[in-house]
Every structure is written in C-alpha cells, then in structure tokens.
Amino acid sequence: MRVKVISRSTDEFTRERSQDLQRVFRNFDPNLRPQEKAVEYVRALNAAKLEKIFARPFVGAMDGHIDAVSCMAKNPNHLKGVFSGSMDGDVRLWDLATRRTVRQFPGHQGAVRGLTVSTDGGILVTCGTDCTLRLWKVPGDTLMESDDGSGNSSQPLAVYVWKNAFWGVDHQWDGDLFATAGAQVDIWNHNRSQPVNSFEWGNDTVTSVRFNPGEPNLLATSASDRSINIYDLRMSTPARKVIMRTKTNSIAWNPMEPMNFTAANDDGKCYSYDVRKLNEAKCVHKDHVSSVMDIDYSPTGREFVTGSYDRTVRIFQYNGGHSREIYHTKRMQRVFCVKFSCDASYIISGSDDTNLRLWKAKASEQLGVVLPRERKKHEYLEAVKNRYKHLAEVKRIVRHRHLPKPIYKATKQIREMTESERRRAERRKAHSAPGSIQNEPLRTSRIIKEIE
C-alpha cells in the first residue's frame, strides 16, 4: 500500500521574529486568482506614487570653499574620500560620511583646473592656471588623521613649473603615468620634472583629458577647436580626430565597456561614441537646456551623471536618450563638476556657489541598513512597476519631475524650435526634386568631419 505524506520545511512556517504574523499558505494557481492582474496594477500604481513621496535625493551640502568649485577627483582606495579644487587655488580633501574637510593642500596661486589620484591612492596630482603641477601625499588608511605639525600634508612632494597653463589632468587606471591638458597633451612620470612625451594636433588649447580604463596607453582629449582626439602612447603621432559643430567640455569612458565614451557638449547634449567608429554617435542624450560642463560614469557602467550650466544635475541611462532623474536646489548655481561615488550610491556635485552637494543616486532609496524582508519587498515593487510601466497612468507618475520655471520655459522653447525646424525641412523636401534632399540623423549631423 502506498501512503502519501505531507512534508513541510520548517522555514516555511517558522516566524523570523516573535512579532511577525503567522505565515499564510497560498495557492498561486491563476485559475483561482482571476483578479491577479488588476491587483498587481494597483500595486504598481501605489509603488509609483510611494516612490514620489519618498523621493528625497538631497543628503547635504559641504561648505568650506570661498570661490567656485572647479574640479573634483575620487580616491580609488577610499570610499568616503573626495578631493575638490576651487577657482582661488584651494584644494581640499572631504570626508563624505561626516561632510567636513579633512585636509587642505595650499599652494596654488591661480584657479585649480585639474585633480587626479594615482592608481594606488597614495599621490594626489593638482594643476592649474598658475602653470604649476604639484604632487601631494594623500593621508593614510584613516582619513580622519589630523595634521601633527610635521608638514607632511601641507607641503607638496614635488612642484613642476611649466611654460603654459594647465586645463586638466588624468592618471592612468593602471600605471605610473599621468597626462595634462593645456597648449598640448603632455605625458608625465611621478619622478621626472619634464614630460616624458608630448602630443599636439593643431594649435588649439586642449581642455580635458581622460585615460581609457581598459587600455592604459589610450587616452581621449577635447580641444577648443571643437575636436575630440584619440591618442595612443605607443605611437609617435595622434591616432584619430573628430570635429563637431560645438565644443566638447568633458569626456568620460564607460568603465564596463572601455571601447565606448560619452562627450559632454556645449549644445546641451551628450554624445556616446564607439572609439572604433567615430563617424556616427551611438546615442544622443538630450534634456539639458544649456552647456553640459562635466560628466562621470557610474562604476557599474549602466548610468552616468552630468552637470550643466543650467544649474541642474541629471542622471542618464548609458543607452537612454532622456534623463531618468533631475536634481536641483534654489541656491545651487552653475554646476562645473560632478562625480559618482565609488559604490555608485551617491553623487557629488560642485557648483559656482562654492558648495559641494551630496545626492542619492536613487532618489527614493532608503538609507541605512535594509532588512532582507524589506529588500525583497522593494525588489517586488520594482518588478511590478517595470511590468506595468507601459500603462498610461503608471508612466505619467514615473516620468513626472518638478522643474524650475526657467528650465521649464527653456525646454518648451527648445521643443518649439526643434518642431519648427522639422516642419521647415519637411516642406523643403516636399517641394524639391525626389532624392535631392536627404534626411540626416542627429547622430551624424553634429559631426563635421573625421580625420585619421
């Protein structure tokens, strides 16, 4: 005789804590739950509304500079340490956990235009318009150690005086070299007072430089002649160059896909390129209404943050045409630099009003310890929202953002101008000979030419 025995795991009916409700066993057969979709739709709607209610992205401001914050740098060895430089020559190390200054690095007589930290996190490189390049020792494992009067932190390890002003600096992701941008691209070593190599392509000022995270010898620069240049340290001449219709202010490589980079442009848009095919942009990211001043990728490579002259900070998906989030405050002025934290949880922005601001990367994310059951509920609500995000009501709530009045008016004006140009192009094409006028997509229309 065969006997069927019901067996249950102890975990299925044991409460995690004494205050919990007794677990209820449910049969998930869809035939027994005809209202399942309706119930999930309501849950998705409520989850979208709750996300708006709990959206509190601003964490705090870090006040200390007395002039506009011009540049920032992350320390790859310390999660909570970030460096900032201002237009009056002040360089500071901040502790993000306490939001206060840990160390100051005085010495520059002009605006600090570039900051970068070595691969091992031990040396800080600063440069500016006073034509000097300074190397500093970064504080040790504990960021909170104070000055002991020995002068280890207040005095630079080395000072290199050069004949031209510097506009940017970046260190190799894996190596001992760093590059400076100015009248030309100079490659430096920590132990030499003269560049080990120099590159130039034309006589225009190079405004930004970024090393590739995957290939240490590859770097990209942007110049005042509206060009984006690709250099290879193993070659004696520059590799490739693309000239756009407007100037590129900053460049950021995707750390997870090192063949792709995104350029922040003066026309208020960002252009993502594949370095192997520079004659066409992979994606155009548009929402800003003024020049995009700085850009930085998340360590995950799925998102990037931009800071703009229109006094806002936006977060884009790496393949999204429009921003998923916009951050702004009444006091924040033109944003000159932005950075993702090394754990992709926070965003730091530096602006013209002398403040650094700390934001959450996800506006409604809960700070602090999240219990396993809370995390499961958040994941479930996120999955429900994604399932019903195409429906009108859910889409309207998720997409809604409060915009400052100047941004709203400028966005409306840009939309009207774009629509007018589209109608004009359609009429011109309709009254021309067939095939005489070709529609040029935005991904290629902003590129003038490519030079190899």
Short mmCIF file of C-alpha atoms in Angstrom, two decimals:
data_model
loop_
_atom_site.label_atom_id
_atom_site.label_comp_id
_atom_site.label_asym_id
_atom_site.label_seq_id
_atom_site.Cartn_x
_atom_site.Cartn_y
_atom_site.Cartn_z
CA MET A 1 0.00 0.00 0.00
CA ARG A 2 1.37 3.47 -0.96
CA VAL A 3 0.95 6.19 1.67
CA LYS A 4 1.25 9.89 0.70
CA VAL A 5 2.74 12.03 3.45
CA ILE A 6 2.64 15.84 3.54
CA SER A 7 6.09 17.18 4.35
CA ARG A 8 6.89 20.83 5.02
CA SER A 9 10.13 22.61 5.61
CA THR A 10 10.48 24.28 8.98
CA ASP A 11 11.46 27.54 7.27
CA GLU A 12 8.07 27.77 5.57
CA PHE A 13 6.04 28.17 8.74
CA THR A 14 8.57 29.40 11.31
CA ARG A 15 8.38 33.12 12.05
CA GLU A 16 11.60 35.11 11.76
CA ARG A 17 10.76 37.03 14.94
CA SER A 18 8.08 36.73 17.57
CA GLN A 19 6.28 39.92 16.47
CA ASP A 20 5.71 38.60 12.94
CA LEU A 21 2.33 37.42 11.73
CA GLN A 22 1.80 33.75 11.13
CA ARG A 23 2.61 32.77 7.56
CA VAL A 24 -0.32 32.10 5.27
CA PHE A 25 -0.05 29.43 2.61
CA ARG A 26 -1.40 30.48 -0.76
CA ASN A 27 -2.17 28.61 -3.92
CA PHE A 28 -0.80 30.62 -6.87
CA ASP A 29 -2.87 28.82 -9.48
CA PRO A 30 -4.04 31.59 -11.90
CA ASN A 31 -7.41 29.88 -12.26
CA LEU A 32 -8.07 30.56 -8.60
CA ARG A 33 -6.97 34.22 -8.85
CA PRO A 34 -8.92 35.88 -11.71
CA GLN A 35 -8.16 39.39 -10.40
CA GLU A 36 -4.39 38.94 -10.24
CA LYS A 37 -3.57 41.50 -12.96
CA ALA A 38 -5.91 44.09 -11.51
CA VAL A 39 -4.38 43.67 -8.05
CA GLU A 40 -0.83 43.93 -9.42
CA TYR A 41 -1.74 47.02 -11.44
CA VAL A 42 -2.97 48.76 -8.29
CA ARG A 43 0.22 47.72 -6.52
CA ALA A 44 2.31 49.15 -9.36
CA LEU A 45 0.34 52.39 -9.20
CA ASN A 46 0.80 52.66 -5.44
CA ALA A 47 4.50 51.81 -5.73
CA ALA A 48 4.98 54.60 -8.29
CA LYS A 49 3.19 57.08 -6.02
CA LEU A 50 5.16 55.98 -2.94
CA GLU A 51 8.40 56.40 -4.86
CA LYS A 52 7.48 60.06 -5.46
CA ILE A 53 6.51 60.55 -1.81
CA PHE A 54 9.79 59.14 -0.50
CA ALA A 55 11.99 60.84 -3.14
CA ARG A 56 14.42 62.86 -1.03
CA PRO A 57 17.63 62.90 -3.08
CA PHE A 58 19.48 65.74 -1.33
CA VAL A 59 21.66 64.43 1.50
CA GLY A 60 23.64 67.51 2.49
CA ALA A 61 25.98 70.31 1.47
CA MET A 62 29.70 70.60 2.17
CA ASP A 63 30.64 74.21 2.76
CA GLY A 64 34.20 75.46 3.04
CA HIS A 65 35.43 76.86 -0.25
CA ILE A 66 35.28 80.61 -0.73
CA ASP A 67 35.21 80.51 -4.53
CA ALA A 68 33.57 78.41 -7.23
CA VAL A 69 34.36 74.67 -7.18
CA SER A 70 36.08 73.96 -10.50
CA CYS A 71 37.11 70.27 -10.34
CA MET A 72 36.87 67.10 -8.26
CA ALA A 73 38.61 63.73 -8.00
CA LYS A 74 37.82 60.40 -6.34
CA ASN A 75 40.30 58.31 -4.38
CA PRO A 76 40.18 54.72 -5.68
CA ASN A 77 41.39 53.40 -2.32
CA HIS A 78 38.99 55.26 -0.02
CA LEU A 79 35.25 55.00 -0.46
CA LYS A 80 34.35 58.12 1.53
CA GLY A 81 37.15 60.46 0.43
CA VAL A 82 36.77 63.02 -2.34
CA PHE A 83 39.06 65.89 -3.41
CA SER A 84 37.88 69.27 -4.64
CA GLY A 85 39.64 72.28 -6.13
CA SER A 86 38.35 75.82 -6.42
CA MET A 87 38.98 78.90 -8.54
CA ASP A 88 41.01 80.58 -5.77
CA GLY A 89 43.63 77.79 -5.65
CA ASP A 90 42.26 75.94 -2.60
CA VAL A 91 42.40 72.12 -2.69
CA ARG A 92 40.53 70.12 -0.02
CA LEU A 93 40.01 66.51 0.99
CA TRP A 94 36.46 65.82 2.22
CA ASP A 95 35.06 63.00 4.31
CA LEU A 96 31.68 62.18 2.80
CA ALA A 97 30.49 60.37 5.93
CA THR A 98 30.81 63.45 8.14
CA ARG A 99 30.66 66.01 5.30
CA ARG A 100 33.59 68.03 6.58
CA THR A 101 37.09 68.96 5.45
CA VAL A 102 39.81 66.51 6.49
CA ARG A 103 42.86 68.13 4.91
CA GLN A 104 43.77 71.23 2.89
CA PHE A 105 46.51 71.44 0.27
CA PRO A 106 47.51 75.13 -0.09
CA GLY A 107 49.98 76.38 -2.67
CA HIS A 108 48.30 77.19 -5.99
CA GLN A 109 48.24 80.87 -6.87
CA GLY A 110 45.50 80.60 -9.51
CA ALA A 111 42.46 78.54 -10.36
CA VAL A 112 42.83 74.78 -9.87
CA ARG A 113 41.75 73.19 -13.14
CA GLY A 114 42.62 69.52 -12.65
CA LEU A 115 42.79 66.92 -9.89
CA THR A 116 43.64 63.23 -10.12
CA VAL A 117 44.78 60.47 -7.76
CA SER A 118 47.33 57.75 -8.56
CA THR A 119 46.31 54.12 -9.00
CA ASP A 120 47.44 53.13 -5.52
CA GLY A 121 45.66 56.12 -3.97
CA GLY A 122 48.87 57.48 -2.44
CA ILE A 123 49.63 60.56 -4.57
CA LEU A 124 47.38 63.49 -5.48
CA VAL A 125 48.24 65.47 -8.63
CA THR A 126 46.93 69.02 -8.94
CA CYS A 127 47.38 71.55 -11.72
CA GLY A 128 46.04 74.98 -12.56
CA THR A 129 46.30 78.22 -14.43
CA ASP A 130 49.40 79.25 -12.45
CA CYS A 131 51.45 76.95 -14.77
CA THR A 132 52.44 74.64 -11.90
CA LEU A 133 51.96 70.93 -11.39
CA ARG A 134 52.01 69.77 -7.76
CA LEU A 135 52.25 66.28 -6.30
CA TRP A 136 50.92 65.69 -2.76
CA LYS A 137 50.95 62.77 -0.36
CA VAL A 138 47.43 61.55 0.37
CA PRO A 139 46.65 60.77 4.05
CA GLY A 140 46.95 57.12 5.04
CA ASP A 141 44.36 54.46 5.77
CA THR A 142 42.44 56.63 8.21
CA LEU A 143 41.13 59.76 6.56
CA MET A 144 40.49 61.34 9.92
CA GLU A 145 44.12 61.70 10.98
CA SER A 146 44.85 65.33 11.74
CA ASP A 147 47.85 67.46 10.97
CA ASP A 148 50.58 66.85 13.51
CA GLY A 149 52.59 69.92 12.60
CA SER A 150 55.19 67.94 10.66
CA GLY A 151 54.02 69.44 7.40
CA ASN A 152 53.71 66.13 5.56
CA SER A 153 50.39 67.11 4.02
CA SER A 154 50.74 70.90 3.80
CA GLN A 155 53.93 70.73 1.71
CA PRO A 156 53.87 69.17 -1.78
CA LEU A 157 56.14 66.27 -2.63
CA ALA A 158 57.16 67.99 -5.85
CA VAL A 159 56.38 71.18 -7.79
CA TYR A 160 56.89 71.28 -11.55
CA VAL A 161 56.75 74.68 -13.26
CA TRP A 162 55.78 74.64 -16.93
CA LYS A 163 55.58 77.26 -19.66
CA ASN A 164 51.80 77.03 -20.22
CA ALA A 165 48.70 76.93 -18.06
CA PHE A 166 47.06 73.56 -17.37
CA TRP A 167 43.37 72.88 -18.04
CA GLY A 168 43.06 69.27 -16.93
CA VAL A 169 44.91 66.21 -15.68
CA ASP A 170 44.18 62.49 -15.52
CA HIS A 171 46.08 59.46 -14.24
CA GLN A 172 46.37 56.03 -15.83
CA TRP A 173 43.96 53.47 -14.37
CA ASP A 174 46.86 51.04 -14.20
CA GLY A 175 50.33 52.57 -14.41
CA ASP A 176 52.62 55.37 -13.23
CA LEU A 177 51.94 57.94 -15.94
CA PHE A 178 49.57 60.88 -15.93
CA ALA A 179 48.58 63.30 -18.68
CA THR A 180 47.98 67.05 -18.56
CA ALA A 181 45.93 69.16 -20.94
CA GLY A 182 46.87 72.68 -21.97
CA ALA A 183 48.55 74.08 -25.05
CA GLN A 184 49.38 70.43 -25.81
CA VAL A 185 48.98 66.99 -24.25
CA ASP A 186 51.94 66.18 -22.01
CA ILE A 187 52.67 62.76 -20.51
CA TRP A 188 54.41 62.88 -17.11
CA ASN A 189 56.04 60.46 -14.71
CA HIS A 190 55.95 60.89 -10.92
CA ASN A 191 59.76 61.03 -10.73
CA ARG A 192 60.57 63.43 -13.58
CA SER A 193 60.22 67.20 -13.71
CA GLN A 194 59.88 67.20 -17.52
CA PRO A 195 57.24 65.44 -19.66
CA VAL A 196 58.29 62.06 -21.00
CA ASN A 197 56.22 62.65 -24.13
CA SER A 198 54.13 65.36 -25.76
CA PHE A 199 51.36 65.31 -28.38
CA GLU A 200 49.74 68.12 -30.30
CA TRP A 201 47.35 68.24 -33.22
CA GLY A 202 46.89 71.83 -34.26
CA ASN A 203 47.48 74.95 -32.16
CA ASP A 204 44.28 74.93 -30.10
CA THR A 205 44.04 74.56 -26.33
CA VAL A 206 43.24 71.08 -25.00
CA THR A 207 40.55 71.45 -22.31
CA SER A 208 40.11 67.92 -20.93
CA VAL A 209 41.91 64.57 -20.97
CA ARG A 210 40.79 61.07 -19.92
CA PHE A 211 42.66 57.77 -19.89
CA ASN A 212 40.90 54.62 -21.06
CA PRO A 213 40.07 52.24 -18.16
CA GLY A 214 40.75 49.10 -20.18
CA GLU A 215 43.77 50.08 -22.27
CA PRO A 216 46.30 52.10 -20.18
CA ASN A 217 48.02 53.58 -23.25
CA LEU A 218 44.87 55.01 -24.82
CA LEU A 219 43.51 58.46 -23.94
CA ALA A 220 40.90 60.85 -25.28
CA THR A 221 41.00 64.64 -25.22
CA SER A 222 38.74 67.51 -26.20
CA ALA A 223 40.04 70.83 -27.51
CA SER A 224 38.81 74.37 -28.07
CA ASP A 225 38.62 73.80 -31.84
CA ARG A 226 35.53 71.58 -31.16
CA SER A 227 37.54 68.40 -31.72
CA ILE A 228 37.72 65.08 -29.88
CA ASN A 229 41.12 63.41 -30.24
CA ILE A 230 42.25 59.85 -29.57
CA TYR A 231 45.91 59.33 -28.65
CA ASP A 232 47.95 56.17 -28.21
CA LEU A 233 51.11 56.46 -26.10
CA ARG A 234 52.76 53.69 -28.11
CA MET A 235 52.59 55.81 -31.27
CA SER A 236 54.55 58.96 -32.00
CA THR A 237 51.58 60.65 -33.68
CA PRO A 238 47.90 61.09 -32.68
CA ALA A 239 45.55 58.35 -33.81
CA ARG A 240 42.13 59.81 -34.69
CA LYS A 241 40.25 63.06 -34.56
CA VAL A 242 36.60 64.04 -34.99
CA ILE A 243 35.43 67.66 -35.28
CA MET A 244 31.93 68.55 -34.06
CA ARG A 245 29.82 71.65 -34.59
CA THR A 246 30.11 72.74 -30.95
CA LYS A 247 32.82 72.40 -28.31
CA THR A 248 33.13 69.37 -26.04
CA ASN A 249 33.72 70.29 -22.39
CA SER A 250 34.40 66.88 -20.84
CA ILE A 251 34.76 63.20 -21.70
CA ALA A 252 34.05 60.05 -19.69
CA TRP A 253 34.85 56.44 -20.61
CA ASN A 254 32.43 53.65 -19.76
CA PRO A 255 34.32 51.51 -17.18
CA MET A 256 32.43 48.34 -18.13
CA GLU A 257 32.64 48.87 -21.90
CA PRO A 258 36.02 50.59 -22.38
CA MET A 259 35.55 50.94 -26.12
CA ASN A 260 32.71 53.45 -25.54
CA PHE A 261 32.93 57.02 -24.27
CA THR A 262 30.46 59.87 -23.80
CA ALA A 263 31.21 63.52 -24.58
CA ALA A 264 29.53 66.44 -22.78
CA ASN A 265 28.87 69.14 -25.36
CA ASP A 266 28.20 72.87 -25.45
CA ASP A 267 24.88 72.37 -27.25
CA GLY A 268 23.28 70.87 -24.12
CA LYS A 269 23.53 67.28 -25.33
CA CYS A 270 25.82 64.33 -24.63
CA TYR A 271 27.06 62.06 -27.40
CA SER A 272 28.10 58.45 -26.86
CA TYR A 273 30.67 57.11 -29.31
CA ASP A 274 32.32 53.83 -30.09
CA VAL A 275 36.03 54.59 -30.43
CA ARG A 276 36.20 52.17 -33.38
CA LYS A 277 33.55 54.13 -35.32
CA LEU A 278 33.72 57.86 -34.72
CA ASN A 279 31.78 58.97 -37.80
CA GLU A 280 28.47 58.37 -36.02
CA ALA A 281 27.30 58.69 -32.43
CA LYS A 282 25.85 55.57 -30.83
CA CYS A 283 23.34 57.57 -28.82
CA VAL A 284 22.41 61.22 -28.26
CA HIS A 285 21.37 62.11 -24.71
CA LYS A 286 19.35 65.30 -24.57
CA ASP A 287 17.48 67.16 -21.82
CA HIS A 288 19.80 69.92 -20.64
CA VAL A 289 18.95 73.42 -21.86
CA SER A 290 22.49 74.82 -21.61
CA SER A 291 26.10 73.67 -21.91
CA VAL A 292 26.98 70.37 -20.23
CA MET A 293 30.10 71.14 -18.19
CA ASP A 294 31.09 67.77 -16.74
CA ILE A 295 30.22 64.09 -16.95
CA ASP A 296 31.10 60.98 -14.96
CA TYR A 297 30.15 57.31 -15.32
CA SER A 298 28.86 55.10 -12.55
CA PRO A 299 31.24 52.24 -11.59
CA THR A 300 28.58 49.85 -12.90
CA GLY A 301 28.74 51.42 -16.38
CA ARG A 302 24.95 51.49 -16.64
CA GLU A 303 24.46 55.18 -15.85
CA PHE A 304 26.28 58.48 -16.00
CA VAL A 305 25.72 61.83 -14.31
CA THR A 306 26.04 65.26 -15.92
CA GLY A 307 26.33 68.76 -14.52
CA SER A 308 25.25 71.71 -16.60
CA TYR A 309 25.40 75.48 -16.89
CA ASP A 310 21.60 75.46 -16.47
CA ARG A 311 22.09 74.78 -12.70
CA THR A 312 20.88 71.19 -12.74
CA VAL A 313 22.33 67.70 -12.32
CA ARG A 314 20.88 64.89 -14.43
CA ILE A 315 21.28 61.12 -14.45
CA PHE A 316 21.10 59.25 -17.76
CA GLN A 317 21.00 55.58 -18.64
CA TYR A 318 24.04 54.69 -20.73
CA ASN A 319 21.75 53.93 -23.69
CA GLY A 320 18.86 56.29 -22.89
CA GLY A 321 18.03 59.37 -24.90
CA HIS A 322 16.46 61.24 -21.96
CA SER A 323 17.44 61.60 -18.32
CA ARG A 324 15.78 59.46 -15.69
CA GLU A 325 16.37 62.00 -12.90
CA ILE A 326 16.99 65.72 -12.43
CA TYR A 327 18.37 67.28 -9.25
CA HIS A 328 18.28 70.98 -8.43
CA THR A 329 18.01 73.36 -5.50
CA LYS A 330 17.12 77.03 -5.30
CA ARG A 331 20.59 78.02 -4.14
CA MET A 332 22.66 75.84 -6.49
CA GLN A 333 24.23 77.80 -9.32
CA ARG A 334 26.08 76.66 -12.46
CA VAL A 335 27.42 73.14 -11.95
CA PHE A 336 31.05 72.78 -13.03
CA CYS A 337 31.90 69.24 -11.85
CA VAL A 338 30.07 66.04 -10.90
CA LYS A 339 31.22 62.62 -9.69
CA PHE A 340 29.65 59.26 -8.90
CA SER A 341 30.83 57.75 -5.62
CA CYS A 342 32.93 54.59 -5.86
CA ASP A 343 29.99 52.43 -4.71
CA ALA A 344 27.53 54.04 -7.19
CA SER A 345 25.21 55.02 -4.30
CA TYR A 346 25.84 58.76 -4.20
CA ILE A 347 26.56 61.70 -6.48
CA ILE A 348 28.75 64.68 -5.60
CA SER A 349 28.32 67.98 -7.44
CA GLY A 350 30.41 71.15 -7.26
CA SER A 351 28.95 74.45 -8.36
CA ASP A 352 29.57 78.16 -8.73
CA ASP A 353 28.09 78.94 -5.29
CA THR A 354 31.22 77.46 -3.55
CA ASN A 355 29.36 74.38 -2.27
CA LEU A 356 29.73 70.68 -2.83
CA ARG A 357 26.45 68.80 -2.60
CA LEU A 358 25.84 65.15 -1.84
CA TRP A 359 22.89 63.43 -3.56
CA LYS A 360 21.48 59.92 -3.58
CA ALA A 361 21.86 58.14 -6.91
CA LYS A 362 18.33 56.75 -6.42
CA ALA A 363 16.11 59.49 -5.05
CA SER A 364 13.74 57.24 -3.05
CA GLU A 365 16.36 54.76 -1.85
CA GLN A 366 16.30 54.02 1.86
CA LEU A 367 19.48 54.99 3.69
CA GLY A 368 20.94 52.74 6.36
CA VAL A 369 20.55 49.02 6.92
CA VAL A 370 17.79 47.33 4.89
CA LEU A 371 16.48 44.07 6.32
CA PRO A 372 16.14 41.06 3.99
CA ARG A 373 12.34 41.22 4.02
CA GLU A 374 12.40 44.94 3.23
CA ARG A 375 14.79 44.32 0.36
CA LYS A 376 12.54 41.57 -1.03
CA LYS A 377 9.54 43.91 -0.88
CA HIS A 378 11.46 46.69 -2.66
CA GLU A 379 12.54 44.24 -5.37
CA TYR A 380 8.96 43.01 -5.79
CA LEU A 381 7.55 46.54 -6.10
CA GLU A 382 10.27 47.43 -8.61
CA ALA A 383 9.43 44.35 -10.68
CA VAL A 384 5.71 45.21 -10.60
CA LYS A 385 6.43 48.76 -11.73
CA ASN A 386 8.55 47.51 -14.63
CA ARG A 387 5.81 45.11 -15.64
CA TYR A 388 3.16 47.85 -15.89
CA LYS A 389 5.38 50.82 -16.81
CA HIS A 390 3.87 50.98 -20.31
CA LEU A 391 0.40 51.82 -18.99
CA ALA A 392 -0.53 55.50 -19.18
CA GLU A 393 -1.16 56.23 -15.51
CA VAL A 394 1.95 54.46 -14.22
CA LYS A 395 4.09 56.02 -16.96
CA ARG A 396 2.78 59.53 -16.15
CA ILE A 397 3.62 59.21 -12.44
CA VAL A 398 7.06 57.68 -13.00
CA ARG A 399 8.11 60.24 -15.62
CA HIS A 400 6.86 63.35 -13.80
CA ARG A 401 9.59 65.67 -12.49
CA HIS A 402 9.29 69.09 -10.93
CA LEU A 403 11.33 71.57 -12.99
CA PRO A 404 12.38 75.10 -12.07
CA LYS A 405 10.47 77.69 -14.06
CA PRO A 406 13.49 78.85 -16.16
CA ILE A 407 14.27 75.24 -17.11
CA TYR A 408 10.62 74.57 -17.95
CA LYS A 409 10.39 77.65 -20.18
CA ALA A 410 13.70 76.92 -21.91
CA THR A 411 12.68 73.29 -22.52
CA LYS A 412 9.41 74.45 -24.05
CA GLN A 413 11.21 76.95 -26.28
CA ILE A 414 13.73 74.33 -27.47
CA ARG A 415 10.87 71.94 -28.26
CA GLU A 416 9.12 74.62 -30.34
CA MET A 417 12.34 75.44 -32.21
CA THR A 418 13.02 71.77 -32.95
CA GLU A 419 9.47 71.24 -34.18
CA SER A 420 9.71 74.34 -36.39
CA GLU A 421 12.95 73.12 -37.96
CA ARG A 422 11.42 69.71 -38.59
CA ARG A 423 8.40 71.25 -40.35
CA ARG A 424 10.66 73.50 -42.43
CA ALA A 425 12.77 70.54 -43.51
CA GLU A 426 9.66 68.55 -44.45
CA ARG A 427 8.30 71.41 -46.59
CA ARG A 428 11.67 71.92 -48.29
CA LYS A 429 11.86 68.22 -49.07
CA ALA A 430 8.26 68.14 -50.35
CA HIS A 431 8.93 70.99 -52.79
CA SER A 432 12.27 69.65 -54.07
CA ALA A 433 13.13 67.07 -56.66
CA PRO A 434 12.79 63.49 -55.33
CA GLY A 435 16.06 62.34 -53.80
CA SER A 436 17.72 65.76 -53.89
CA ILE A 437 17.40 66.27 -50.12
CA GLN A 438 18.30 63.52 -47.68
CA ASN A 439 17.33 63.48 -44.04
CA GLU A 440 20.44 63.47 -41.87
CA PRO A 441 20.02 61.91 -38.40
CA LEU A 442 21.13 63.83 -35.31
CA ARG A 443 23.78 61.21 -34.58
CA THR A 444 25.75 62.32 -37.65
CA SER A 445 24.50 65.88 -38.29
CA ARG A 446 26.53 67.33 -35.38
CA ILE A 447 29.78 65.88 -36.77
CA ILE A 448 31.61 67.97 -39.34
CA LYS A 449 34.35 65.53 -40.30
CA GLU A 450 36.60 62.73 -39.08
CA ILE A 451 40.39 62.83 -39.55
CA GLU A 452 42.65 59.80 -39.25
#
